[in-house]
Coordinates of C-alpha atoms in Angstrom, one line a residue:
X1 CA 0.0 0.0 0.0
X2 CA 1.3 3.5 -0.9
X3 CA 2.4 5.6 2.0
X4 CA 0.2 8.7 2.0
X5 CA 2.5 10.9 4.1
X6 CA 5.0 11.8 1.3
X7 CA 2.2 12.6 -1.0
X8 CA 0.5 14.8 1.6
X9 CA 3.8 16.6 2.3
X10 CA 4.4 17.1 -1.4
X11 CA 0.9 18.3 -1.9
X12 CA 1.2 21.0 0.8
X13 CA 4.7 21.9 -0.5
X14 CA 3.5 22.6 -4.1
X15 CA 0.5 24.7 -2.8
X16 CA 2.8 26.8 -0.7
X17 CA 5.3 27.1 -3.6
X18 CA 2.5 28.4 -5.9
X19 CA 1.6 31.2 -3.5
X20 CA 5.2 32.2 -3.0
X21 CA 5.8 32.4 -6.7
X22 CA 2.8 34.6 -7.1
X23 CA 4.2 36.9 -4.3
X24 CA 7.7 37.0 -5.8
X25 CA 6.6 37.7 -9.3
X26 CA 3.3 39.4 -9.2
X27 CA 2.9 41.2 -5.8
X28 CA 3.5 45.0 -5.7
X29 CA 7.0 45.9 -4.3
X30 CA 5.6 47.8 -1.3
X31 CA 3.6 44.8 -0.2
X32 CA 6.3 42.3 -1.1
X33 CA 8.7 44.0 1.3
X34 CA 6.0 44.3 4.0
X35 CA 4.6 41.6 6.3
X36 CA 2.5 40.1 3.5
X37 CA 5.6 39.3 1.4
X38 CA 7.5 38.1 4.5
X39 CA 4.7 35.6 5.4
X40 CA 4.5 34.4 1.8
X41 CA 8.3 33.8 1.7
X42 CA 8.4 32.0 5.0
X43 CA 5.6 29.7 4.0
X44 CA 7.3 29.1 0.7
X45 CA 10.6 28.3 2.4
X46 CA 10.9 25.3 4.9
X47 CA 7.6 23.6 4.0
X48 CA 8.3 23.8 0.3
X49 CA 11.6 23.3 -1.5
X50 CA 13.4 21.4 1.4
X51 CA 10.5 19.0 1.6
X52 CA 10.5 18.3 -2.1
X53 CA 14.2 17.5 -2.0
X54 CA 14.1 15.4 1.1
X55 CA 11.3 13.3 -0.3
X56 CA 13.2 13.0 -3.6
X57 CA 16.1 11.6 -1.7
X58 CA 13.8 9.4 0.3
X59 CA 12.5 7.6 -2.8
X60 CA 16.0 7.5 -4.3
X61 CA 17.2 5.8 -1.1
X62 CA 14.5 3.2 -1.4
X63 CA 15.0 2.7 -5.2
X64 CA 16.7 -0.5 -6.4
X65 CA 17.5 1.0 -9.7
X66 CA 21.0 0.6 -11.1
X67 CA 23.4 3.4 -12.1
X68 CA 22.3 3.7 -15.7
X69 CA 18.7 4.3 -14.7
X70 CA 19.9 7.2 -12.5
X71 CA 21.7 8.6 -15.5
X72 CA 18.6 8.5 -17.6
X73 CA 16.5 10.0 -14.9
X74 CA 19.1 12.7 -14.4
X75 CA 19.1 13.6 -18.1
X76 CA 15.3 13.7 -18.1
X77 CA 15.1 16.0 -15.1
X78 CA 17.9 18.3 -16.3
X79 CA 16.5 18.6 -19.8
X80 CA 13.0 19.1 -18.5
X81 CA 14.3 21.9 -16.3
X82 CA 15.9 23.7 -19.2
X83 CA 12.6 23.3 -21.3
X84 CA 10.6 24.6 -18.3
X85 CA 12.9 27.6 -18.0
X86 CA 12.3 28.4 -21.7
X87 CA 8.6 27.8 -21.3
X88 CA 8.0 30.0 -18.2
X89 CA 10.2 32.8 -19.7
X90 CA 8.9 32.3 -23.3
X91 CA 7.1 35.6 -23.7
X92 CA 10.0 37.5 -22.1
X93 CA 12.6 35.7 -24.4
X94 CA 10.5 36.4 -27.5
X95 CA 9.9 40.1 -26.5
X96 CA 13.6 40.7 -25.9
X97 CA 14.5 39.0 -29.1
X98 CA 12.0 41.0 -31.2
X99 CA 12.5 44.4 -29.6
X100 CA 15.2 44.3 -26.9
X101 CA 14.6 46.5 -23.9
X102 CA 17.8 46.6 -21.9
X103 CA 17.5 46.1 -18.1
X104 CA 20.1 45.3 -15.5
X105 CA 21.2 41.6 -15.4
X106 CA 19.3 40.5 -18.5
X107 CA 20.8 37.7 -20.5
X108 CA 18.7 35.0 -22.2
X109 CA 21.2 32.4 -20.9
X110 CA 20.5 33.5 -17.3
X111 CA 16.9 32.6 -17.7
X112 CA 17.3 29.5 -19.8
X113 CA 19.9 28.0 -17.4
X114 CA 18.5 29.4 -14.2
X115 CA 19.3 26.8 -11.5
X116 CA 15.8 25.9 -10.4
X117 CA 14.6 22.7 -8.7
X118 CA 14.4 20.5 -11.8
X119 CA 17.9 21.3 -13.0
X120 CA 19.2 20.8 -9.4
X121 CA 17.2 17.5 -9.2
X122 CA 18.8 16.2 -12.4
X123 CA 22.4 16.9 -11.1
X124 CA 21.6 15.6 -7.6
X125 CA 20.1 12.3 -9.0
X126 CA 23.3 11.8 -11.1
X127 CA 25.5 12.3 -8.0
X128 CA 23.4 10.1 -5.8
X129 CA 23.5 7.3 -8.4
X130 CA 27.3 7.3 -8.0
X131 CA 27.2 7.7 -4.3
X132 CA 24.9 4.7 -3.8
X133 CA 27.6 2.5 -5.3
X134 CA 30.3 3.9 -3.0
X135 CA 28.6 4.7 0.3
X136 CA 27.5 2.2 3.0
X137 CA 23.7 1.9 3.4
X138 CA 23.9 3.3 6.9
X139 CA 21.8 6.4 7.9
X140 CA 24.5 8.0 9.9
X141 CA 26.9 7.9 6.9
X142 CA 24.4 9.7 4.7
X143 CA 23.6 12.3 7.4
X144 CA 27.4 12.9 7.8
X145 CA 27.6 13.6 4.1
X146 CA 24.6 15.9 4.3
X147 CA 26.2 18.0 7.1
X148 CA 29.5 18.0 5.2
X149 CA 27.8 19.5 2.1
X150 CA 26.4 22.4 4.1
X151 CA 29.7 23.0 5.9
X152 CA 31.6 23.0 2.5
X153 CA 29.0 25.4 1.1
X154 CA 29.9 27.9 3.8
X155 CA 33.6 27.6 2.7
X156 CA 32.9 28.4 -0.9
X157 CA 33.2 32.2 -0.6
X158 CA 36.6 31.7 1.0
X159 CA 37.8 29.2 -1.7
X160 CA 36.5 31.1 -4.7
X161 CA 36.4 34.9 -5.5
X162 CA 33.2 36.7 -6.0
X163 CA 34.0 37.0 -9.7
X164 CA 34.6 33.3 -10.0
X165 CA 31.3 32.5 -8.3
X166 CA 29.4 34.6 -10.9
X167 CA 30.2 32.1 -13.7
X168 CA 27.7 29.7 -15.3
X169 CA 29.4 26.6 -14.0
X170 CA 29.6 27.9 -10.5
X171 CA 25.9 28.8 -10.6
X172 CA 25.2 25.0 -10.5
X173 CA 27.8 24.4 -7.7
X174 CA 27.6 27.3 -5.3
X175 CA 27.2 30.5 -7.3
X176 CA 26.4 34.0 -6.1
X177 CA 24.6 35.1 -9.2
X178 CA 20.9 35.8 -9.1
X179 CA 20.0 32.7 -11.3
X180 CA 21.8 30.3 -8.8
X181 CA 18.6 29.5 -7.0
X182 CA 19.3 25.9 -5.9
X183 CA 23.0 25.2 -6.3
X184 CA 24.4 21.8 -5.2
X185 CA 26.0 23.3 -2.2
X186 CA 24.1 23.5 0.2
X187 CA 20.9 22.0 -1.4
X188 CA 22.4 18.5 -2.1
X189 CA 22.2 18.1 1.7
X190 CA 18.4 17.6 1.5
X191 CA 18.2 14.6 -0.8
X192 CA 21.1 13.1 1.1
X193 CA 19.0 13.6 4.3
X194 CA 16.1 12.0 2.6
X195 CA 18.2 8.9 1.9
X196 CA 19.2 8.8 5.6
X197 CA 15.5 9.1 6.5
X198 CA 14.7 6.1 4.2
X199 CA 17.4 4.0 5.9
X200 CA 16.5 5.2 9.4
X201 CA 12.9 4.4 8.8
X202 CA 13.7 0.7 8.8
X203 CA 15.3 1.0 12.2
X204 CA 12.9 3.5 13.7
X205 CA 10.2 1.0 14.6
X206 CA 12.7 -0.9 16.7
X207 CA 13.3 2.0 19.1
X208 CA 11.2 2.3 22.3
X209 CA 8.4 4.9 22.3
X210 CA 10.2 7.1 24.8
X211 CA 13.2 7.4 22.4
X212 CA 10.9 8.5 19.6
X213 CA 9.1 11.0 21.9
X214 CA 12.5 12.3 23.0
X215 CA 13.5 12.9 19.3
X216 CA 10.2 14.8 18.7
X217 CA 10.6 16.9 21.9
X218 CA 14.2 17.8 21.0
X219 CA 13.2 18.8 17.5
X220 CA 10.4 21.0 18.9
X221 CA 12.7 22.7 21.3
X222 CA 15.4 23.3 18.7
X223 CA 12.9 24.6 16.2
X224 CA 11.5 27.1 18.7
X225 CA 14.9 28.2 19.9
X226 CA 16.2 28.9 16.3
X227 CA 12.9 30.2 14.9
X228 CA 13.8 34.0 14.9
X229 CA 17.2 33.8 13.1
X230 CA 15.9 31.1 10.7
X231 CA 12.8 33.1 9.9
X232 CA 15.1 36.0 8.9
X233 CA 16.9 33.6 6.5
X234 CA 13.6 32.4 5.0
X235 CA 12.5 35.9 4.0
X236 CA 15.9 36.9 2.4
X237 CA 16.0 34.9 -0.8
X238 CA 19.7 35.2 -1.5
X239 CA 20.5 34.1 2.1
X240 CA 17.9 31.3 1.8
X241 CA 19.3 30.0 -1.4
X242 CA 22.8 29.9 0.1
X243 CA 22.1 29.2 3.7
X244 CA 24.4 27.6 6.2
X245 CA 24.5 24.9 8.8
X246 CA 22.3 26.7 11.4
X247 CA 19.4 26.9 9.0
X248 CA 19.8 23.4 7.7
X249 CA 19.7 22.0 11.3
X250 CA 16.6 24.1 12.0
X251 CA 15.0 22.9 8.8
X252 CA 15.8 19.3 9.8
X253 CA 14.0 19.8 13.1
X254 CA 11.1 21.5 11.4
X255 CA 10.7 18.7 8.8
X256 CA 10.8 16.1 11.5
X257 CA 8.0 17.8 13.3
X258 CA 6.0 18.4 10.1
X259 CA 6.4 14.7 9.1
X260 CA 5.2 13.5 12.6
X261 CA 2.2 15.9 12.4
X262 CA 1.3 14.7 8.9
X263 CA 1.5 11.1 10.0
X264 CA -0.8 11.9 13.0
X265 CA -3.3 13.8 10.8
X266 CA -3.5 11.1 8.1
X267 CA -3.8 8.4 10.9
X268 CA -6.7 10.1 12.6
X269 CA -8.4 11.9 9.6
X270 CA -7.7 9.4 6.8
X271 CA -11.2 9.9 5.3
X272 CA -11.1 13.7 5.3
X273 CA -11.9 14.9 1.8
X274 CA -9.5 17.9 2.0
X275 CA -6.6 15.7 3.1
X276 CA -7.4 13.2 0.4
X277 CA -7.3 16.0 -2.2
X278 CA -4.0 17.3 -1.0
X279 CA -2.6 13.7 -1.3
X280 CA -3.9 13.6 -4.9
X281 CA -2.2 16.8 -5.7
X282 CA 1.0 15.4 -4.2
X283 CA 0.8 12.4 -6.5
X284 CA 0.9 14.6 -9.6
X285 CA 3.2 17.2 -8.0
X286 CA 5.7 17.5 -10.9
X287 CA 3.1 18.3 -13.6
X288 CA 1.4 20.8 -11.3
X289 CA 4.8 22.4 -10.5
X290 CA 5.5 22.8 -14.3
X291 CA 2.1 24.2 -15.1
X292 CA 2.0 26.8 -12.3
X293 CA 5.4 28.1 -13.5
X294 CA 4.3 28.3 -17.1
X295 CA 1.3 30.3 -16.1
X296 CA 3.0 32.6 -13.5
X297 CA 6.1 33.2 -15.6
X298 CA 4.2 34.3 -18.7
X299 CA 1.6 36.3 -16.8
X300 CA 4.4 38.4 -15.5
X301 CA 5.7 39.3 -19.0
X302 CA 2.2 39.9 -20.3
X303 CA 1.6 42.8 -17.9
X304 CA 1.0 41.4 -14.4
X305 CA 4.6 41.8 -13.1
X306 CA 4.6 43.4 -9.7
X307 CA 1.0 44.7 -10.0
X308 CA -1.1 42.8 -7.4
X309 CA -2.4 44.0 -4.1
X310 CA -2.5 41.7 -1.1
X311 CA -6.2 40.7 -1.7
X312 CA -5.5 40.1 -5.4
X313 CA -2.4 38.0 -4.5
X314 CA -4.7 35.8 -2.4
X315 CA -7.3 35.5 -5.2
X316 CA -4.7 34.8 -7.8
X317 CA -3.0 32.2 -5.6
X318 CA -6.2 30.3 -5.2
X319 CA -7.1 30.6 -8.9
X320 CA -3.6 29.4 -10.0
X321 CA -3.8 26.5 -7.6
X322 CA -7.1 25.4 -9.1
X323 CA -6.0 26.0 -12.7
X324 CA -2.7 24.1 -12.2
X325 CA -4.5 21.2 -10.5
X326 CA -7.2 20.9 -13.1
X327 CA -4.8 21.3 -16.1
X328 CA -2.4 18.8 -14.5
X329 CA -5.3 16.3 -14.1
X330 CA -6.4 16.8 -17.7
X331 CA -2.8 16.4 -19.0
X332 CA -2.2 13.2 -17.1
X333 CA -5.5 11.7 -18.2
X334 CA -4.8 12.6 -21.8
X335 CA -1.3 11.2 -21.6
X336 CA -2.7 7.9 -20.1
X337 CA -5.3 7.7 -22.9
X338 CA -2.6 8.3 -25.6
X339 CA -0.4 5.6 -24.1
X340 CA -3.1 3.0 -24.1
X341 CA -4.6 4.1 -27.4
X342 CA -1.9 5.8 -29.6
X343 CA -4.3 6.2 -32.5
X344 CA -6.6 8.6 -30.7
X345 CA -5.0 11.6 -32.5

C-alpha cells in the first residue's frame, strides 16, 4: 500500500510554492517588502523546497535502480528543467528577441539555465546514483555527508572569489549570481538527508516509544529556539538559497515535526476529503509544478509583473492552484489515454 505521508507533504509543498511564486513575481513591491511578502516567503521556504528535495532523496534511497537508470532520470530532469525555464520565460525571451529593452542583469542564458529545482534535481540524481555504489547503506553515513555538504558550502566564498562565483558553472555548484537558486551546495544536503530518513525508517520501529518521543521533543525545542534567526533567513531569498548549517539543522528539526504531524493527521483523519485532495495533488506534483510556473512566468511578462495588491495576491494564488491542479489532471488523463490508445490523434 502506498504511504500517503510523502504525497501529503508534497501536496502541501506545491500549494505553498505556488503562493510564494505569485508573491515573488506578481505582488507589488511595497507589499512584497512588507509583512505580506514576509509571510509568503516564510511559507514558501521550509515547508516547500526542502520538503521536495528530502522526499526525492527518500525515494532514491528506497530505489533498487542501477546506475544507468539514475543517469537516464538525471538527463530527463535536467533537460526538462531547461525546457521549463524556456517555457516559463517564453514571452520574455520572445519580447527581448524581437524588440530588446535593456535592463540590468538580463541575458537570455541566465533565464534558460537558471538553476531551479528540476535542474538541481537532475544533477543531484546523477551524483546520488554514483554515491549509492560507494557509500555504505547506513543512515549516519548519509547524514554525515549531508552535514559535510552544508559546511563545505559555507567555505565556498573563501575558496572562490566573488567574480569566479558569478560564472555559469559555479551557478550550479555554489554560485552567487541571481540565477543560482538551488546550487548543489548547500541543497544537495536535503536529498542526502532523505536517503538517511529512508534508511533510518527501517530501524525507527525498533526504538522504544520514549526514544521516539525524545526525538520529537528535542526537534520541537530546537525549532522554537532557532525560529527567529531562521525566519530571517527564510525571508531573504539570497541568504535562503545559500544558507548555512544553522538553517539546515533548523529545517531538519522542522521537517521532523512536520512529518510527525502529517503522520498523525493522516492516521486520525484518513477519510477527510480535503486531506485526500492534498494527497492527490502530491501524487501529480511534478506536472502541477510545471504548469504553475508556465502560467505565472508568462503572466508576469504579459503585464502582471509586480501589479497585485494583497487581496489580489490571495485570489490569484487560489485561482492558479485550481488552474494548475485541473490542467495537471487533464494532462495526465490525456497522456494515459494516448499511451493506451496511440491512434486517438
